[in-house]
Amino acid sequence: MKIIIALPAYNEEIVLERNVKKLLGYCRENFVSDEFQIIICNNASTDHTEEISQKLNQENSEIKSLLLDQKGKGLAWKMAFLTYEVDVYIFMDCDLAVELSATKLLIEGIRNGYDLVLGSRFLPNSQKSRSWQRELISTAYRNMAKILLGTNISDFQCGFKAINRRVRDNILPDCQENEFFLDTELIYLCAKKKYTFKDIPVDWSEFRDLERKSTVNIFGTSWDYLVKLLKLKCRKSL
């Protein structure tokens, strides 16, 4: 199976090279070299992310650099998926917050016929380490999304997912969101179209990379998510 792993990167000069090399090492140990491609999606960084991406691209045949002129985490992995034609499309955050061993579970889920495989921090076998503020807001959003959207997804926002070609071709082009909310929109559209999904447990830590500081305003983002949830629920074109 052909696999791509998309890593959105906005001003990630501090951790990018180290984490991409860590991911590359894992992939080389577990997959045949011509089976996988790591796509660094530089979405309008203003630091040295692009130089580092190009360096990694030149040094390693399994790494490609995709430069975008617009910010947006969702836009970054959406463009990476729509640029390449493979069998398995994986998205993970640049901080590698999820223990990489779960990557095999993503691929196994797609290989077994699921359209969408989702890393979840809320399954019995999952492990997570995060601040109480993020835990409170994440839990509240999860419960709100399940009620408003009427789905039984256990975790909408974990940055660790895989989709198959069917979702890539038929669902992703209809997604309007370019920021963090793309996860939720994609899941909801798949649920509405009766696509199959599987939750997998992950070992997730907010503190896995202490040099990297999140710039997300969790309270402002939470309000934005609520507004977008309501708009998504009321979208007439679904």
Short mmCIF file of N, CA and C in Angstrom, two decimals, residues 41-144:
data_model
loop_
_atom_site.label_atom_id
_atom_site.label_comp_id
_atom_site.label_asym_id
_atom_site.label_seq_id
_atom_site.Cartn_x
_atom_site.Cartn_y
_atom_site.Cartn_z
N CYS A 41 4.23 20.20 5.04
CA CYS A 41 3.33 21.21 4.47
C CYS A 41 3.59 22.55 5.13
N ASN A 42 4.47 23.33 4.54
CA ASN A 42 4.82 24.64 5.10
C ASN A 42 3.75 25.65 4.71
N ASN A 43 2.90 25.99 5.66
CA ASN A 43 1.80 26.89 5.34
C ASN A 43 2.11 28.32 5.80
N ALA A 44 2.87 29.01 4.92
CA ALA A 44 3.16 30.45 5.08
C ALA A 44 3.98 30.77 6.33
N SER A 45 4.95 29.92 6.65
CA SER A 45 5.83 30.19 7.79
C SER A 45 6.67 31.45 7.53
N THR A 46 7.01 32.13 8.61
CA THR A 46 7.83 33.33 8.51
C THR A 46 9.21 33.14 9.14
N ASP A 47 9.50 31.94 9.62
CA ASP A 47 10.81 31.66 10.20
C ASP A 47 11.63 30.83 9.20
N HIS A 48 12.46 29.92 9.68
CA HIS A 48 13.33 29.13 8.79
C HIS A 48 12.74 27.76 8.45
N THR A 49 11.45 27.62 8.62
CA THR A 49 10.81 26.33 8.32
C THR A 49 11.05 25.89 6.88
N GLU A 50 10.96 26.80 5.93
CA GLU A 50 11.11 26.44 4.53
C GLU A 50 12.53 25.96 4.23
N GLU A 51 13.53 26.64 4.76
CA GLU A 51 14.91 26.22 4.53
C GLU A 51 15.16 24.82 5.09
N ILE A 52 14.62 24.57 6.27
CA ILE A 52 14.79 23.25 6.89
C ILE A 52 14.05 22.19 6.07
N SER A 53 12.86 22.52 5.60
CA SER A 53 12.08 21.58 4.79
C SER A 53 12.83 21.22 3.52
N GLN A 54 13.38 22.21 2.85
CA GLN A 54 14.12 21.96 1.61
C GLN A 54 15.36 21.11 1.87
N LYS A 55 16.04 21.37 2.96
CA LYS A 55 17.22 20.60 3.33
C LYS A 55 16.85 19.12 3.55
N LEU A 56 15.78 18.88 4.28
CA LEU A 56 15.34 17.51 4.53
C LEU A 56 14.90 16.84 3.23
N ASN A 57 14.26 17.60 2.36
CA ASN A 57 13.84 17.10 1.05
C ASN A 57 15.05 16.67 0.21
N GLN A 58 16.07 17.48 0.19
CA GLN A 58 17.25 17.20 -0.62
C GLN A 58 18.05 16.02 -0.08
N GLU A 59 18.02 15.83 1.21
CA GLU A 59 18.83 14.78 1.85
C GLU A 59 18.12 13.41 1.88
N ASN A 60 16.81 13.40 1.73
CA ASN A 60 16.05 12.16 1.90
C ASN A 60 14.98 12.01 0.82
N SER A 61 15.04 10.93 0.06
CA SER A 61 14.09 10.73 -1.03
C SER A 61 12.67 10.51 -0.53
N GLU A 62 12.53 10.11 0.73
CA GLU A 62 11.19 9.83 1.27
C GLU A 62 10.48 11.09 1.78
N ILE A 63 11.15 12.24 1.70
CA ILE A 63 10.58 13.48 2.22
C ILE A 63 10.34 14.47 1.09
N LYS A 64 9.15 15.05 1.05
CA LYS A 64 8.82 16.09 0.10
C LYS A 64 8.41 17.35 0.85
N SER A 65 8.66 18.49 0.23
CA SER A 65 8.30 19.77 0.83
C SER A 65 7.22 20.43 -0.02
N LEU A 66 6.12 20.79 0.61
CA LEU A 66 5.00 21.45 -0.07
C LEU A 66 4.84 22.84 0.53
N LEU A 67 5.07 23.87 -0.28
CA LEU A 67 5.01 25.25 0.19
C LEU A 67 3.67 25.88 -0.17
N LEU A 68 2.97 26.40 0.82
CA LEU A 68 1.70 27.09 0.63
C LEU A 68 1.87 28.55 1.00
N ASP A 69 1.13 29.43 0.32
CA ASP A 69 1.25 30.86 0.59
C ASP A 69 0.16 31.36 1.53
N GLN A 70 -0.54 30.43 2.18
CA GLN A 70 -1.64 30.80 3.07
C GLN A 70 -1.58 29.97 4.34
N LYS A 71 -1.84 30.62 5.47
CA LYS A 71 -1.88 29.90 6.74
C LYS A 71 -3.12 29.01 6.79
N GLY A 72 -3.07 28.04 7.69
CA GLY A 72 -4.21 27.16 7.90
C GLY A 72 -3.79 25.72 8.03
N LYS A 73 -3.90 25.18 9.23
CA LYS A 73 -3.51 23.79 9.46
C LYS A 73 -4.34 22.84 8.60
N GLY A 74 -5.65 23.09 8.54
CA GLY A 74 -6.51 22.24 7.73
C GLY A 74 -6.17 22.33 6.25
N LEU A 75 -5.91 23.55 5.79
CA LEU A 75 -5.54 23.74 4.40
C LEU A 75 -4.27 22.97 4.07
N ALA A 76 -3.32 22.96 4.98
CA ALA A 76 -2.03 22.30 4.74
C ALA A 76 -2.22 20.82 4.47
N TRP A 77 -2.92 20.10 5.33
CA TRP A 77 -3.03 18.66 5.08
C TRP A 77 -4.06 18.35 4.00
N LYS A 78 -5.02 19.25 3.78
CA LYS A 78 -5.96 19.05 2.68
C LYS A 78 -5.23 19.13 1.34
N MET A 79 -4.37 20.13 1.19
CA MET A 79 -3.63 20.29 -0.07
C MET A 79 -2.66 19.14 -0.29
N ALA A 80 -2.03 18.67 0.77
CA ALA A 80 -1.12 17.52 0.64
C ALA A 80 -1.87 16.29 0.16
N PHE A 81 -3.03 16.04 0.72
CA PHE A 81 -3.82 14.87 0.33
C PHE A 81 -4.29 14.98 -1.12
N LEU A 82 -4.70 16.18 -1.53
CA LEU A 82 -5.23 16.35 -2.89
C LEU A 82 -4.13 16.41 -3.94
N THR A 83 -2.89 16.59 -3.52
CA THR A 83 -1.76 16.65 -4.45
C THR A 83 -1.27 15.28 -4.84
N TYR A 84 -1.37 14.31 -3.93
CA TYR A 84 -0.80 12.97 -4.17
C TYR A 84 -1.89 11.91 -4.24
N GLU A 85 -1.67 10.91 -5.07
CA GLU A 85 -2.60 9.80 -5.19
C GLU A 85 -1.95 8.53 -4.63
N VAL A 86 -2.46 8.11 -3.47
CA VAL A 86 -1.93 6.92 -2.80
C VAL A 86 -3.11 6.11 -2.26
N ASP A 87 -2.82 5.14 -1.41
CA ASP A 87 -3.87 4.30 -0.82
C ASP A 87 -4.28 4.77 0.58
N VAL A 88 -3.30 5.27 1.34
CA VAL A 88 -3.56 5.68 2.72
C VAL A 88 -3.04 7.10 2.92
N TYR A 89 -3.91 7.97 3.43
CA TYR A 89 -3.55 9.37 3.69
C TYR A 89 -3.56 9.60 5.20
N ILE A 90 -2.38 9.86 5.76
CA ILE A 90 -2.25 10.04 7.21
C ILE A 90 -1.93 11.48 7.52
N PHE A 91 -2.57 12.00 8.56
CA PHE A 91 -2.29 13.34 9.06
C PHE A 91 -1.83 13.22 10.51
N MET A 92 -0.75 13.90 10.85
CA MET A 92 -0.34 13.99 12.26
C MET A 92 0.29 15.35 12.52
N ASP A 93 0.23 15.78 13.77
CA ASP A 93 0.77 17.09 14.14
C ASP A 93 2.29 17.05 14.17
N CYS A 94 2.88 18.22 13.90
CA CYS A 94 4.34 18.32 13.80
C CYS A 94 5.05 18.07 15.13
N ASP A 95 4.34 18.24 16.24
CA ASP A 95 4.97 17.99 17.54
C ASP A 95 5.01 16.51 17.88
N LEU A 96 4.41 15.66 17.02
CA LEU A 96 4.37 14.21 17.24
C LEU A 96 3.84 13.90 18.64
N ALA A 97 2.74 14.55 18.99
CA ALA A 97 2.15 14.37 20.32
C ALA A 97 1.68 12.94 20.55
N VAL A 98 1.35 12.22 19.47
CA VAL A 98 0.93 10.82 19.58
C VAL A 98 2.14 9.91 19.41
N GLU A 99 2.27 8.94 20.28
CA GLU A 99 3.34 7.94 20.16
C GLU A 99 3.24 7.27 18.80
N LEU A 100 4.36 7.24 18.06
CA LEU A 100 4.34 6.81 16.66
C LEU A 100 3.95 5.36 16.45
N SER A 101 4.03 4.54 17.45
CA SER A 101 3.68 3.13 17.28
C SER A 101 2.23 2.95 16.84
N ALA A 102 1.37 3.94 17.11
CA ALA A 102 -0.04 3.85 16.71
C ALA A 102 -0.23 4.04 15.21
N THR A 103 0.81 4.46 14.50
CA THR A 103 0.71 4.64 13.05
C THR A 103 0.31 3.33 12.37
N LYS A 104 0.83 2.23 12.86
CA LYS A 104 0.47 0.93 12.29
C LYS A 104 -1.02 0.66 12.41
N LEU A 105 -1.64 1.12 13.49
CA LEU A 105 -3.08 0.91 13.68
C LEU A 105 -3.89 1.72 12.68
N LEU A 106 -3.41 2.92 12.34
CA LEU A 106 -4.09 3.71 11.31
C LEU A 106 -4.10 2.96 9.99
N ILE A 107 -2.93 2.48 9.59
CA ILE A 107 -2.80 1.78 8.31
C ILE A 107 -3.58 0.48 8.32
N GLU A 108 -3.53 -0.24 9.42
CA GLU A 108 -4.26 -1.50 9.54
C GLU A 108 -5.76 -1.27 9.39
N GLY A 109 -6.27 -0.17 9.97
CA GLY A 109 -7.69 0.13 9.87
C GLY A 109 -8.11 0.38 8.44
N ILE A 110 -7.32 1.14 7.68
CA ILE A 110 -7.63 1.38 6.27
C ILE A 110 -7.51 0.08 5.48
N ARG A 111 -6.49 -0.70 5.75
CA ARG A 111 -6.30 -1.97 5.05
C ARG A 111 -7.47 -2.91 5.29
N ASN A 112 -8.08 -2.82 6.47
CA ASN A 112 -9.21 -3.70 6.81
C ASN A 112 -10.55 -3.17 6.29
N GLY A 113 -10.51 -2.08 5.53
CA GLY A 113 -11.73 -1.65 4.86
C GLY A 113 -12.42 -0.43 5.42
N TYR A 114 -11.90 0.16 6.51
CA TYR A 114 -12.51 1.38 7.05
C TYR A 114 -12.14 2.58 6.18
N ASP A 115 -13.09 3.50 6.06
CA ASP A 115 -12.83 4.71 5.27
C ASP A 115 -12.04 5.75 6.05
N LEU A 116 -12.25 5.80 7.34
CA LEU A 116 -11.68 6.83 8.20
C LEU A 116 -11.23 6.18 9.50
N VAL A 117 -9.98 6.39 9.88
CA VAL A 117 -9.45 5.84 11.13
C VAL A 117 -8.98 7.01 11.99
N LEU A 118 -9.45 7.06 13.22
CA LEU A 118 -9.26 8.23 14.07
C LEU A 118 -8.53 7.89 15.36
N GLY A 119 -7.43 8.58 15.61
CA GLY A 119 -6.79 8.46 16.91
C GLY A 119 -7.68 9.07 17.97
N SER A 120 -7.83 8.38 19.08
CA SER A 120 -8.70 8.86 20.15
C SER A 120 -7.99 8.86 21.49
N ARG A 121 -8.15 9.96 22.21
CA ARG A 121 -7.59 10.08 23.56
C ARG A 121 -8.60 9.67 24.62
N PHE A 122 -9.78 9.19 24.21
CA PHE A 122 -10.86 8.94 25.16
C PHE A 122 -11.33 7.49 25.18
N LEU A 123 -10.55 6.58 24.64
CA LEU A 123 -10.88 5.16 24.71
C LEU A 123 -10.28 4.55 25.98
N PRO A 124 -10.80 3.40 26.43
CA PRO A 124 -10.29 2.79 27.67
C PRO A 124 -8.78 2.55 27.67
N ASN A 125 -8.21 2.19 26.53
CA ASN A 125 -6.78 1.89 26.46
C ASN A 125 -5.93 3.10 26.08
N SER A 126 -6.55 4.25 25.92
CA SER A 126 -5.81 5.46 25.56
C SER A 126 -5.10 6.04 26.77
N GLN A 127 -4.03 6.78 26.50
CA GLN A 127 -3.32 7.51 27.55
C GLN A 127 -3.16 8.94 27.08
N LYS A 128 -3.32 9.88 28.00
CA LYS A 128 -3.12 11.28 27.62
C LYS A 128 -2.56 12.05 28.80
N SER A 129 -1.76 13.06 28.45
CA SER A 129 -1.17 13.94 29.44
C SER A 129 -1.31 15.37 28.93
N ARG A 130 -2.07 16.18 29.68
CA ARG A 130 -2.32 17.54 29.23
C ARG A 130 -2.70 18.41 30.42
N SER A 131 -2.68 19.73 30.24
CA SER A 131 -3.07 20.66 31.29
C SER A 131 -4.56 20.53 31.57
N TRP A 132 -4.97 20.89 32.77
CA TRP A 132 -6.39 20.74 33.12
C TRP A 132 -7.27 21.66 32.28
N GLN A 133 -6.72 22.83 31.86
CA GLN A 133 -7.52 23.73 31.04
C GLN A 133 -7.86 23.09 29.70
N ARG A 134 -6.87 22.52 29.06
CA ARG A 134 -7.09 21.86 27.77
C ARG A 134 -7.97 20.63 27.92
N GLU A 135 -7.79 19.91 29.01
CA GLU A 135 -8.63 18.73 29.24
C GLU A 135 -10.10 19.12 29.40
N LEU A 136 -10.35 20.19 30.16
CA LEU A 136 -11.72 20.66 30.38
C LEU A 136 -12.38 21.08 29.08
N ILE A 137 -11.66 21.90 28.29
CA ILE A 137 -12.24 22.43 27.06
C ILE A 137 -12.39 21.32 26.01
N SER A 138 -11.42 20.43 25.93
CA SER A 138 -11.50 19.33 24.97
C SER A 138 -12.69 18.42 25.27
N THR A 139 -12.90 18.11 26.54
CA THR A 139 -14.01 17.25 26.93
C THR A 139 -15.35 17.92 26.65
N ALA A 140 -15.42 19.21 26.96
CA ALA A 140 -16.66 19.96 26.71
C ALA A 140 -16.97 20.00 25.22
N TYR A 141 -15.95 20.26 24.39
CA TYR A 141 -16.16 20.31 22.95
C TYR A 141 -16.59 18.95 22.41
N ARG A 142 -15.93 17.91 22.87
CA ARG A 142 -16.26 16.55 22.43
C ARG A 142 -17.72 16.23 22.70
N ASN A 143 -18.19 16.53 23.90
CA ASN A 143 -19.57 16.22 24.26
C ASN A 143 -20.55 17.08 23.47
N MET A 144 -20.20 18.34 23.28
CA MET A 144 -21.06 19.24 22.53
C MET A 144 -21.18 18.80 21.07
#
